mmCIF file of C-alpha atoms and ligand atoms in Angstrom:
data_model
loop_
_atom_site.group_PDB
_atom_site.id
_atom_site.type_symbol
_atom_site.label_atom_id
_atom_site.label_comp_id
_atom_site.label_asym_id
_atom_site.label_seq_id
_atom_site.Cartn_x
_atom_site.Cartn_y
_atom_site.Cartn_z
ATOM 1 C CA UNK A 1 -16.426 -4.205 -2.669
ATOM 2 C CA UNK A 2 -14.792 -4.036 -6.082
ATOM 3 C CA UNK A 3 -16.089 -6.115 -8.997
ATOM 4 C CA UNK A 4 -14.815 -7.684 -12.147
ATOM 5 C CA UNK A 5 -16.030 -5.711 -15.154
ATOM 6 C CA UNK A 6 -16.952 -7.589 -18.317
ATOM 7 C CA UNK A 7 -15.803 -6.106 -21.614
ATOM 8 C CA UNK A 8 -12.710 -4.109 -22.461
ATOM 9 C CA UNK A 9 -11.402 -0.784 -21.110
ATOM 10 C CA UNK A 10 -11.133 0.921 -24.502
ATOM 11 C CA UNK A 11 -14.778 0.481 -25.320
ATOM 12 C CA UNK A 12 -15.667 1.860 -21.848
ATOM 13 C CA UNK A 13 -13.516 4.976 -22.392
ATOM 14 C CA UNK A 14 -10.582 3.944 -20.138
ATOM 15 C CA UNK A 15 -6.903 4.443 -21.020
ATOM 16 C CA UNK A 16 -3.592 3.876 -19.248
ATOM 17 C CA UNK A 17 -2.100 7.262 -18.313
ATOM 18 C CA UNK A 18 1.614 8.049 -18.570
ATOM 19 C CA UNK A 19 3.598 7.656 -15.364
ATOM 20 C CA UNK A 20 4.323 11.391 -15.487
ATOM 21 C CA UNK A 21 0.588 12.199 -15.048
ATOM 22 C CA UNK A 22 -0.645 12.979 -11.487
ATOM 23 C CA UNK A 23 -0.730 10.126 -8.969
ATOM 24 C CA UNK A 24 -2.954 9.258 -6.035
ATOM 25 C CA UNK A 25 -0.008 7.309 -4.651
ATOM 26 C CA UNK A 26 2.444 4.478 -5.047
ATOM 27 C CA UNK A 27 2.236 0.751 -4.215
ATOM 28 C CA UNK A 28 5.153 -1.434 -3.172
ATOM 29 C CA UNK A 29 5.695 -4.944 -1.737
ATOM 30 C CA UNK A 30 8.156 -5.857 1.021
ATOM 31 C CA UNK A 31 11.062 -8.229 0.107
ATOM 32 C CA UNK A 32 9.964 -11.785 0.754
ATOM 33 C CA UNK A 33 12.294 -14.410 -0.668
ATOM 34 C CA UNK A 34 15.440 -15.577 1.077
ATOM 35 C CA UNK A 35 16.443 -17.323 -2.170
ATOM 36 C CA UNK A 36 16.475 -13.971 -3.980
ATOM 37 C CA UNK A 37 17.568 -11.401 -1.378
ATOM 38 C CA UNK A 38 20.821 -11.974 0.439
ATOM 39 C CA UNK A 39 21.343 -12.139 4.206
ATOM 40 C CA UNK A 40 17.726 -12.856 5.019
ATOM 41 C CA UNK A 41 16.725 -9.805 2.945
ATOM 42 C CA UNK A 42 18.077 -7.363 5.541
ATOM 43 C CA UNK A 43 20.055 -5.170 3.085
ATOM 44 C CA UNK A 44 17.139 -5.265 0.627
ATOM 45 C CA UNK A 45 14.722 -4.156 3.359
ATOM 46 C CA UNK A 46 16.963 -1.186 4.009
ATOM 47 C CA UNK A 47 16.996 -0.287 0.299
ATOM 48 C CA UNK A 48 13.208 -0.707 -0.022
ATOM 49 C CA UNK A 49 12.771 1.502 3.042
ATOM 50 C CA UNK A 50 14.937 4.182 1.424
ATOM 51 C CA UNK A 51 12.920 4.034 -1.799
ATOM 52 C CA UNK A 52 9.591 4.152 0.072
ATOM 53 C CA UNK A 53 10.791 7.049 2.233
ATOM 54 C CA UNK A 54 12.029 8.982 -0.792
ATOM 55 C CA UNK A 55 8.706 8.555 -2.640
ATOM 56 C CA UNK A 56 6.656 9.306 0.490
ATOM 57 C CA UNK A 57 8.079 12.844 0.492
ATOM 58 C CA UNK A 58 6.036 13.433 -2.670
ATOM 59 C CA UNK A 59 3.010 11.117 -2.637
ATOM 60 C CA UNK A 60 1.374 8.510 -0.375
ATOM 61 C CA UNK A 61 3.063 5.094 -0.348
ATOM 62 C CA UNK A 62 1.420 1.797 0.585
ATOM 63 C CA UNK A 63 3.615 -1.220 1.340
ATOM 64 C CA UNK A 64 2.088 -4.695 1.073
ATOM 65 C CA UNK A 65 3.720 -7.114 3.508
ATOM 66 C CA UNK A 66 3.124 -10.824 4.128
ATOM 67 C CA UNK A 67 1.743 -11.779 7.548
ATOM 68 C CA UNK A 68 5.029 -13.200 8.798
ATOM 69 C CA UNK A 69 6.967 -10.003 8.081
ATOM 70 C CA UNK A 70 4.247 -7.535 9.026
ATOM 71 C CA UNK A 71 5.431 -6.394 12.449
ATOM 72 C CA UNK A 72 9.030 -6.259 11.340
ATOM 73 C CA UNK A 73 8.198 -4.145 8.260
ATOM 74 C CA UNK A 74 6.158 -1.759 10.435
ATOM 75 C CA UNK A 75 9.192 -1.349 12.668
ATOM 76 C CA UNK A 76 11.489 -0.545 9.712
ATOM 77 C CA UNK A 77 9.258 1.763 7.702
ATOM 78 C CA UNK A 78 8.631 5.394 8.574
ATOM 79 C CA UNK A 79 5.126 6.203 9.876
ATOM 80 C CA UNK A 80 4.136 8.029 6.697
ATOM 81 C CA UNK A 81 4.225 4.727 4.772
ATOM 82 C CA UNK A 82 0.918 2.843 5.047
ATOM 83 C CA UNK A 83 1.513 -0.855 5.687
ATOM 84 C CA UNK A 84 -1.114 -3.434 4.675
ATOM 85 C CA UNK A 85 -0.995 -7.194 5.003
ATOM 86 C CA UNK A 86 -0.644 -8.751 1.565
ATOM 87 C CA UNK A 87 0.862 -12.135 0.764
ATOM 88 C CA UNK A 88 3.134 -12.316 -2.244
ATOM 89 C CA UNK A 89 5.771 -14.667 -3.605
ATOM 90 C CA UNK A 90 8.140 -11.724 -3.871
ATOM 91 C CA UNK A 91 8.298 -7.989 -4.068
ATOM 92 C CA UNK A 92 7.961 -6.871 -7.693
ATOM 93 C CA UNK A 93 4.883 -4.635 -7.558
ATOM 94 C CA UNK A 94 5.490 -3.264 -11.048
ATOM 95 C CA UNK A 95 5.047 -6.730 -12.485
ATOM 96 C CA UNK A 96 2.499 -8.409 -10.230
ATOM 97 C CA UNK A 97 0.463 -5.325 -9.399
ATOM 98 C CA UNK A 98 -2.371 -3.794 -11.384
ATOM 99 C CA UNK A 99 -2.146 -1.472 -14.355
ATOM 100 C CA UNK A 100 -4.541 1.359 -13.547
ATOM 101 C CA UNK A 101 -6.672 2.905 -16.270
ATOM 102 C CA UNK A 102 -8.619 6.173 -16.106
ATOM 103 C CA UNK A 103 -11.426 7.803 -18.042
ATOM 104 C CA UNK A 104 -12.193 11.421 -18.806
ATOM 105 C CA UNK A 105 -14.837 11.777 -16.130
ATOM 106 C CA UNK A 106 -12.775 10.874 -13.092
ATOM 107 C CA UNK A 107 -13.196 7.107 -13.217
ATOM 108 C CA UNK A 108 -10.479 4.686 -12.175
ATOM 109 C CA UNK A 109 -10.321 0.943 -12.906
ATOM 110 C CA UNK A 110 -7.514 -1.556 -13.101
ATOM 111 C CA UNK A 111 -6.281 -4.214 -15.459
ATOM 112 C CA UNK A 112 -5.320 -7.524 -13.840
ATOM 113 C CA UNK A 113 -2.951 -9.290 -16.242
ATOM 114 C CA UNK A 114 -1.996 -12.957 -16.173
ATOM 115 C CA UNK A 115 1.333 -13.503 -14.408
ATOM 116 C CA UNK A 116 3.691 -16.510 -14.729
ATOM 117 C CA UNK A 117 6.820 -15.337 -12.870
ATOM 118 C CA UNK A 118 8.603 -14.134 -16.030
ATOM 119 C CA UNK A 119 8.279 -17.312 -18.058
ATOM 120 C CA UNK A 120 6.535 -20.008 -16.035
ATOM 121 C CA UNK A 121 8.159 -23.434 -16.146
ATOM 122 C CA UNK A 122 10.010 -22.381 -19.313
ATOM 123 C CA UNK A 123 12.623 -20.029 -17.867
ATOM 124 C CA UNK A 124 10.581 -18.387 -15.111
ATOM 125 C CA UNK A 125 12.415 -17.040 -12.079
ATOM 126 C CA UNK A 126 10.718 -18.907 -9.230
ATOM 127 C CA UNK A 127 7.936 -21.331 -8.390
ATOM 128 C CA UNK A 128 5.168 -21.072 -7.286
ATOM 129 C CA UNK A 129 3.721 -17.638 -8.053
ATOM 130 C CA UNK A 130 0.160 -18.220 -6.844
ATOM 131 C CA UNK A 131 0.197 -15.382 -4.290
ATOM 132 C CA UNK A 132 1.641 -12.918 -6.803
ATOM 133 C CA UNK A 133 -1.357 -13.652 -9.024
ATOM 134 C CA UNK A 134 -3.706 -12.284 -6.340
ATOM 135 C CA UNK A 135 -1.909 -8.992 -5.708
ATOM 136 C CA UNK A 136 -3.647 -6.871 -8.360
ATOM 137 C CA UNK A 137 -7.053 -8.033 -7.170
ATOM 138 C CA UNK A 138 -6.159 -7.288 -3.526
ATOM 139 C CA UNK A 139 -5.003 -3.777 -4.390
ATOM 140 C CA UNK A 140 -8.320 -3.265 -6.170
ATOM 141 C CA UNK A 141 -10.268 -4.493 -3.146
ATOM 142 C CA UNK A 142 -8.389 -2.217 -0.753
ATOM 143 C CA UNK A 143 -8.971 0.791 -2.994
ATOM 144 C CA UNK A 144 -12.478 -0.271 -4.131
ATOM 145 C CA UNK A 145 -11.400 -0.118 -7.766
ATOM 146 C CA UNK A 146 -13.165 -2.370 -10.281
ATOM 147 C CA UNK A 147 -11.017 -4.580 -12.462
ATOM 148 C CA UNK A 148 -10.734 -6.014 -15.929
ATOM 149 C CA UNK A 149 -9.190 -9.488 -16.232
ATOM 150 C CA UNK A 150 -6.964 -9.439 -19.314
ATOM 151 C CA UNK A 151 -6.310 -12.672 -21.261
ATOM 152 C CA UNK A 152 -2.614 -11.860 -21.687
ATOM 153 C CA UNK A 153 0.507 -12.803 -19.722
ATOM 154 C CA UNK A 154 2.147 -9.446 -19.132
ATOM 155 C CA UNK A 155 4.257 -7.793 -16.448
ATOM 156 C CA UNK A 156 3.969 -4.049 -15.865
ATOM 157 C CA UNK A 157 7.699 -3.601 -16.515
ATOM 158 C CA UNK A 158 7.234 -4.932 -20.049
ATOM 159 C CA UNK A 159 5.412 -1.791 -21.211
ATOM 160 C CA UNK A 160 5.639 1.993 -21.047
ATOM 161 C CA UNK A 161 2.958 4.331 -22.429
ATOM 162 C CA UNK A 162 2.807 8.036 -23.207
ATOM 163 C CA UNK A 163 -0.859 8.228 -22.120
ATOM 164 C CA UNK A 164 -1.591 9.680 -25.551
ATOM 165 C CA UNK A 165 -1.970 6.527 -27.597
ATOM 166 C CA UNK A 166 1.602 5.178 -27.824
ATOM 167 C CA UNK A 167 3.172 2.140 -26.129
ATOM 168 C CA UNK A 168 6.751 0.893 -26.210
ATOM 169 C CA UNK A 169 7.768 -2.675 -25.493
ATOM 170 C CA UNK A 170 10.395 -5.239 -26.495
ATOM 171 C CA UNK A 171 10.118 -8.220 -28.797
ATOM 172 C CA UNK A 172 12.437 -10.174 -26.502
ATOM 173 C CA UNK A 173 9.841 -10.099 -23.754
ATOM 174 C CA UNK A 174 6.374 -9.791 -25.235
ATOM 175 C CA UNK A 175 7.003 -12.136 -28.157
ATOM 176 C CA UNK A 176 8.829 -14.641 -25.960
ATOM 177 C CA UNK A 177 7.172 -18.082 -26.307
ATOM 178 C CA UNK A 178 7.290 -18.399 -22.508
ATOM 179 C CA UNK A 179 4.661 -15.644 -22.133
ATOM 180 C CA UNK A 180 1.861 -16.020 -24.708
ATOM 181 C CA UNK A 181 2.798 -18.903 -27.020
ATOM 182 C CA UNK A 182 -0.659 -18.961 -28.610
ATOM 183 C CA UNK A 183 -0.616 -15.307 -29.675
ATOM 184 C CA UNK A 184 1.279 -13.636 -32.496
ATOM 185 C CA UNK A 185 2.515 -10.035 -32.658
ATOM 186 C CA UNK A 186 -0.699 -8.748 -34.240
ATOM 187 C CA UNK A 187 -2.909 -10.419 -31.624
ATOM 188 C CA UNK A 188 -0.756 -9.113 -28.771
ATOM 189 C CA UNK A 189 -0.914 -5.594 -30.218
ATOM 190 C CA UNK A 190 -4.683 -5.865 -30.457
ATOM 191 C CA UNK A 191 -4.969 -6.832 -26.766
ATOM 192 C CA UNK A 192 -2.717 -3.909 -25.798
ATOM 193 C CA UNK A 193 -4.967 -1.600 -27.831
ATOM 194 C CA UNK A 194 -8.088 -2.948 -26.192
ATOM 195 C CA UNK A 195 -6.889 -2.985 -22.592
ATOM 196 C CA UNK A 196 -4.762 0.195 -22.522
ATOM 197 C CA UNK A 197 -6.405 2.250 -25.278
ATOM 198 C CA UNK A 198 -3.219 2.671 -27.255
ATOM 199 C CA UNK A 199 -3.157 3.054 -31.038
ATOM 200 C CA UNK A 200 0.544 2.672 -31.825
ATOM 201 C CA UNK A 201 2.900 0.006 -30.499
ATOM 202 C CA UNK A 202 6.612 0.684 -30.947
ATOM 203 C CA UNK A 203 8.603 -2.550 -30.804
ATOM 204 C CA UNK A 204 12.194 -2.427 -29.602
ATOM 205 C CA UNK A 205 14.293 -5.573 -30.019
ATOM 206 C CA UNK A 206 16.223 -6.772 -26.972
ATOM 207 C CA UNK A 207 16.138 -5.382 -23.446
ATOM 208 C CA UNK A 208 19.208 -4.587 -21.333
ATOM 209 C CA UNK A 209 21.962 -7.217 -21.545
ATOM 210 C CA UNK A 210 21.436 -10.017 -19.014
ATOM 211 C CA UNK A 211 18.103 -8.685 -17.767
ATOM 212 C CA UNK A 212 16.520 -11.777 -16.232
ATOM 213 C CA UNK A 213 12.999 -10.601 -17.070
ATOM 214 C CA UNK A 214 13.643 -11.408 -20.743
ATOM 215 C CA UNK A 215 14.293 -7.791 -21.516
ATOM 216 C CA UNK A 216 11.695 -5.569 -19.867
ATOM 217 C CA UNK A 217 11.462 -2.217 -21.594
ATOM 218 C CA UNK A 218 11.414 -0.347 -18.260
ATOM 219 C CA UNK A 219 15.129 -1.013 -17.825
ATOM 220 C CA UNK A 220 15.997 0.154 -21.350
ATOM 221 C CA UNK A 221 13.723 2.971 -22.428
ATOM 222 C CA UNK A 222 10.874 5.060 -21.040
ATOM 223 C CA UNK A 223 8.685 8.046 -21.825
ATOM 224 C CA UNK A 224 9.669 11.324 -20.213
ATOM 225 C CA UNK A 225 6.552 12.897 -21.710
ATOM 226 C CA UNK A 226 4.672 12.363 -24.997
ATOM 227 C CA UNK A 227 7.157 12.624 -27.855
ATOM 228 C CA UNK A 228 10.248 12.308 -25.612
ATOM 229 C CA UNK A 229 11.995 9.117 -24.460
ATOM 230 C CA UNK A 230 15.120 8.278 -22.446
ATOM 231 C CA UNK A 231 17.307 5.352 -23.541
ATOM 232 C CA UNK A 232 20.016 3.443 -21.680
ATOM 233 C CA UNK A 233 23.207 3.898 -23.655
ATOM 234 C CA UNK A 234 26.852 2.941 -23.911
ATOM 235 C CA UNK A 235 29.644 4.306 -26.084
ATOM 236 C CA UNK A 236 31.681 1.130 -25.572
ATOM 237 C CA UNK A 237 31.482 -0.815 -28.826
ATOM 238 C CA UNK A 238 32.862 -3.937 -27.191
ATOM 239 C CA UNK A 239 30.069 -4.018 -24.605
ATOM 240 C CA UNK A 240 27.248 -6.497 -25.414
ATOM 241 C CA UNK A 241 24.876 -3.642 -24.570
ATOM 242 C CA UNK A 242 26.161 -1.600 -27.527
ATOM 243 C CA UNK A 243 24.290 -3.418 -30.346
ATOM 244 C CA UNK A 244 21.171 -3.561 -28.178
ATOM 245 C CA UNK A 245 21.125 0.181 -27.523
ATOM 246 C CA UNK A 246 22.074 1.126 -31.099
ATOM 247 C CA UNK A 247 19.295 -1.076 -32.475
ATOM 248 C CA UNK A 248 16.805 0.514 -30.063
ATOM 249 C CA UNK A 249 18.001 3.985 -31.079
ATOM 250 C CA UNK A 250 17.490 3.207 -34.758
ATOM 251 C CA UNK A 251 13.972 1.905 -34.141
ATOM 252 C CA UNK A 252 13.051 4.900 -31.962
ATOM 253 C CA UNK A 253 14.456 7.404 -34.454
ATOM 254 C CA UNK A 254 12.475 5.932 -37.310
ATOM 255 C CA UNK A 255 9.230 5.469 -35.356
ATOM 256 C CA UNK A 256 6.285 7.814 -35.253
ATOM 257 C CA UNK A 257 3.981 7.913 -32.266
ATOM 258 C CA UNK A 258 0.184 7.743 -32.210
ATOM 259 C CA UNK A 259 0.006 11.437 -33.019
ATOM 260 C CA UNK A 260 2.396 11.154 -35.951
ATOM 261 C CA UNK A 261 5.295 12.780 -34.040
ATOM 262 C CA UNK A 262 8.918 11.747 -34.416
ATOM 263 C CA UNK A 263 10.395 10.856 -31.005
ATOM 264 C CA UNK A 264 13.121 12.898 -29.341
ATOM 265 C CA UNK A 265 15.571 10.354 -27.865
ATOM 266 C CA UNK A 266 17.823 11.220 -24.898
ATOM 267 C CA UNK A 267 20.648 8.807 -24.180
ATOM 268 C CA UNK A 268 21.649 8.179 -20.579
ATOM 269 C CA UNK A 269 24.966 6.383 -20.327
ATOM 270 C CA UNK A 270 24.845 3.180 -18.281
ATOM 271 C CA UNK A 271 27.207 2.631 -15.331
ATOM 272 C CA UNK A 272 30.283 0.465 -15.733
ATOM 273 C CA UNK A 273 29.392 -3.249 -15.617
ATOM 274 C CA UNK A 274 28.106 -4.232 -12.170
ATOM 275 C CA UNK A 275 29.136 -7.786 -11.216
ATOM 276 C CA UNK A 276 27.938 -9.934 -8.319
ATOM 277 C CA UNK A 277 30.675 -10.438 -5.726
ATOM 278 C CA UNK A 278 31.449 -13.751 -4.043
ATOM 279 C CA UNK A 279 30.212 -12.448 -0.715
ATOM 280 C CA UNK A 280 26.948 -11.276 -2.273
ATOM 281 C CA UNK A 281 26.180 -14.587 -3.901
ATOM 282 C CA UNK A 282 27.089 -16.580 -0.804
ATOM 283 C CA UNK A 283 24.497 -14.607 1.152
ATOM 284 C CA UNK A 284 21.581 -15.856 -0.969
ATOM 285 C CA UNK A 285 19.833 -19.117 0.039
ATOM 286 C CA UNK A 286 20.118 -21.685 -2.769
ATOM 287 C CA UNK A 287 16.770 -23.272 -3.640
ATOM 288 C CA UNK A 288 16.038 -25.474 -6.639
ATOM 289 C CA UNK A 289 13.730 -23.758 -9.104
ATOM 290 C CA UNK A 290 14.922 -20.234 -8.322
ATOM 291 C CA UNK A 291 17.407 -18.505 -10.612
ATOM 292 C CA UNK A 292 20.781 -18.960 -8.863
ATOM 293 C CA UNK A 293 23.116 -16.043 -8.137
ATOM 294 C CA UNK A 294 26.687 -16.701 -9.323
ATOM 295 C CA UNK A 295 29.840 -14.810 -8.539
ATOM 296 C CA UNK A 296 30.925 -12.591 -11.425
ATOM 297 C CA UNK A 297 27.544 -12.533 -13.171
ATOM 298 C CA UNK A 298 26.753 -9.172 -14.700
ATOM 299 C CA UNK A 299 23.650 -7.412 -13.416
ATOM 300 C CA UNK A 300 21.350 -5.407 -15.678
ATOM 301 C CA UNK A 301 22.270 -1.998 -14.274
ATOM 302 C CA UNK A 302 20.568 0.976 -15.947
ATOM 303 C CA UNK A 303 19.667 4.497 -14.843
ATOM 304 C CA UNK A 304 16.390 4.254 -16.812
ATOM 305 C CA UNK A 305 14.780 2.134 -14.099
ATOM 306 C CA UNK A 306 13.572 5.191 -12.163
ATOM 307 C CA UNK A 307 10.150 6.020 -10.710
ATOM 308 C CA UNK A 308 8.321 9.240 -11.609
ATOM 309 C CA UNK A 309 6.440 10.537 -8.547
ATOM 310 C CA UNK A 310 4.369 13.712 -8.172
ATOM 311 C CA UNK A 311 7.001 16.443 -8.380
ATOM 312 C CA UNK A 312 9.952 14.043 -8.269
ATOM 313 C CA UNK A 313 11.999 11.386 -9.987
ATOM 314 C CA UNK A 314 13.458 8.668 -7.737
ATOM 315 C CA UNK A 315 16.492 7.305 -9.566
ATOM 316 C CA UNK A 316 18.892 4.410 -8.934
ATOM 317 C CA UNK A 317 22.515 5.047 -8.067
ATOM 318 C CA UNK A 318 25.249 2.413 -8.191
ATOM 319 C CA UNK A 319 28.275 4.030 -6.587
ATOM 320 C CA UNK A 320 29.580 4.504 -10.137
ATOM 321 C CA UNK A 321 31.473 7.482 -11.536
ATOM 322 C CA UNK A 322 28.541 8.074 -13.906
ATOM 323 C CA UNK A 323 25.965 8.439 -11.108
ATOM 324 C CA UNK A 324 26.141 12.270 -10.966
ATOM 325 C CA UNK A 325 25.869 12.599 -14.761
ATOM 326 C CA UNK A 326 22.769 10.398 -14.770
ATOM 327 C CA UNK A 327 21.132 12.534 -12.076
ATOM 328 C CA UNK A 328 22.039 15.688 -14.001
ATOM 329 C CA UNK A 329 20.597 14.243 -17.223
ATOM 330 C CA UNK A 330 17.342 13.406 -15.432
ATOM 331 C CA UNK A 331 17.214 16.875 -13.885
ATOM 332 C CA UNK A 332 17.481 18.307 -17.411
ATOM 333 C CA UNK A 333 14.722 16.036 -18.709
ATOM 334 C CA UNK A 334 12.398 16.741 -15.765
ATOM 335 C CA UNK A 335 12.968 20.427 -14.988
ATOM 336 C CA UNK A 336 9.821 20.661 -12.833
ATOM 337 C CA UNK A 337 10.657 17.703 -10.603
ATOM 338 C CA UNK A 338 13.178 17.116 -7.859
ATOM 339 C CA UNK A 339 15.535 14.292 -8.817
ATOM 340 C CA UNK A 340 16.392 12.094 -5.842
ATOM 341 C CA UNK A 341 19.077 9.418 -6.105
ATOM 342 C CA UNK A 342 18.824 6.246 -4.022
ATOM 343 C CA UNK A 343 21.697 3.766 -3.772
ATOM 344 C CA UNK A 344 20.107 0.708 -5.339
ATOM 345 C CA UNK A 345 22.713 -2.051 -5.611
ATOM 346 C CA UNK A 346 20.765 -4.279 -3.236
ATOM 347 C CA UNK A 347 17.635 -4.031 -5.405
ATOM 348 C CA UNK A 348 19.702 -4.745 -8.507
ATOM 349 C CA UNK A 349 21.133 -7.850 -6.819
ATOM 350 C CA UNK A 350 17.567 -9.175 -6.619
ATOM 351 C CA UNK A 351 17.100 -8.752 -10.380
ATOM 352 C CA UNK A 352 15.425 -5.375 -10.816
ATOM 353 C CA UNK A 353 15.433 -1.799 -9.709
ATOM 354 C CA UNK A 354 13.343 1.098 -8.425
ATOM 355 C CA UNK A 355 10.787 1.062 -11.231
ATOM 356 C CA UNK A 356 10.338 -2.697 -10.858
ATOM 357 C CA UNK A 357 9.381 -2.462 -7.173
ATOM 358 C CA UNK A 358 6.879 0.399 -7.516
ATOM 359 C CA UNK A 359 3.504 0.871 -9.189
ATOM 360 C CA UNK A 360 1.772 4.213 -9.501
ATOM 361 C CA UNK A 361 -1.927 4.654 -8.829
ATOM 362 C CA UNK A 362 -3.058 7.602 -10.927
ATOM 363 C CA UNK A 363 -5.575 10.151 -9.814
ATOM 364 C CA UNK A 364 -8.955 9.456 -11.319
ATOM 365 C CA UNK A 365 -9.001 10.659 -14.912
ATOM 366 C CA UNK A 366 -9.291 14.335 -15.629
ATOM 367 C CA UNK A 367 -10.445 15.740 -18.938
ATOM 368 C CA UNK A 368 -7.343 16.596 -20.911
ATOM 369 C CA UNK A 369 -7.604 19.158 -23.646
ATOM 370 C CA UNK A 370 -6.886 18.059 -27.151
ATOM 371 C CA UNK A 371 -6.960 14.325 -26.496
ATOM 372 C CA UNK A 372 -8.098 12.464 -29.582
ATOM 373 C CA UNK A 373 -11.006 10.078 -28.929
HETATM 374 O O1 LIG B 1 10.825 -6.326 -12.975
HETATM 375 C C1 LIG B 1 11.762 -6.936 -12.589
HETATM 376 N N1 LIG B 1 12.939 -6.544 -12.897
HETATM 377 C C2 LIG B 1 11.523 -8.183 -11.814
HETATM 378 C C3 LIG B 1 12.679 -9.046 -11.675
HETATM 379 C C4 LIG B 1 12.383 -10.278 -10.898
HETATM 380 C C5 LIG B 1 13.651 -10.851 -10.443
HETATM 381 C C6 LIG B 1 13.513 -12.071 -9.619
HETATM 382 N N2 LIG B 1 14.806 -12.528 -9.252
#
């Protein structure tokens, strides 16, 4: 059995590793909501199966599935994907799952954040979210990993770390009054330091235009390795994304990380605007309290929302003319990994992308040379 650990990870020698560090495997959740995924979630299930299959070529994948969908998910997924029964309100493992932390002697624990469905009753995306709140704990029980309960509303997609003391996030999300209204920037930074063992927090402003998560950083910018980030970009000055990306660029170029390095920023041009079609929005069940899908609404499409697996990068594709350039850019940034594109429009229609539906479980910590205490 796993237990709840009193105290804070930093003082016990635990830190959140970068996603590019070695993994034990990847966790996902099967699409659940008919008021989020169109056509009874059939197209989404196909897309989730493609993502799981792509990742499973490189590391073990576990899919959590609610009881009612269990047999059907088993029939869809390839045998190399482990399927476990796990209730959830929907399928966003990045946000409802644990954040794993490691220490230098092979220990692994997890941080179980507070979750309020991206804003609770003040702009949240659905109600209720009681089952989502149990997911991190259930993952810990299955893996026998002890957990810290963090007194902070935070989704995994709201942060990226370099594993070397630096975290990036957005003001739009983490300072949003619908997450932690009682905490100011300094108090939030202190909790991030304590629970993830980071020393430097780099604040970007807004997330990707129209991102319904209130601007998760994982759709805008991520670490490729310490000192190097990728940023979603547009050259179109009339696009509402332009001021967002230029502001982020300015902040990244003037920031220094926890080791005093200047960041190298690589721009990856976004696809042309992706809009919801009439047919797509008609396929979604309308339920009061869930963010409605409307014809013509722009989706927050970005190539940054990729998953880094052992030896691979699994990247979203949109059927856009810029898809090949994005894959080539990622191949240049990750020369030692295979870059695998997965057509991800169906995931985007649900409000996120590949990074949002995955959560890495790192290998237990290994001693890394040169790491400052
Ligand atoms: O991390 C994410 N992008 C989650 C989005 C939730 C969308 C619910 N419609």
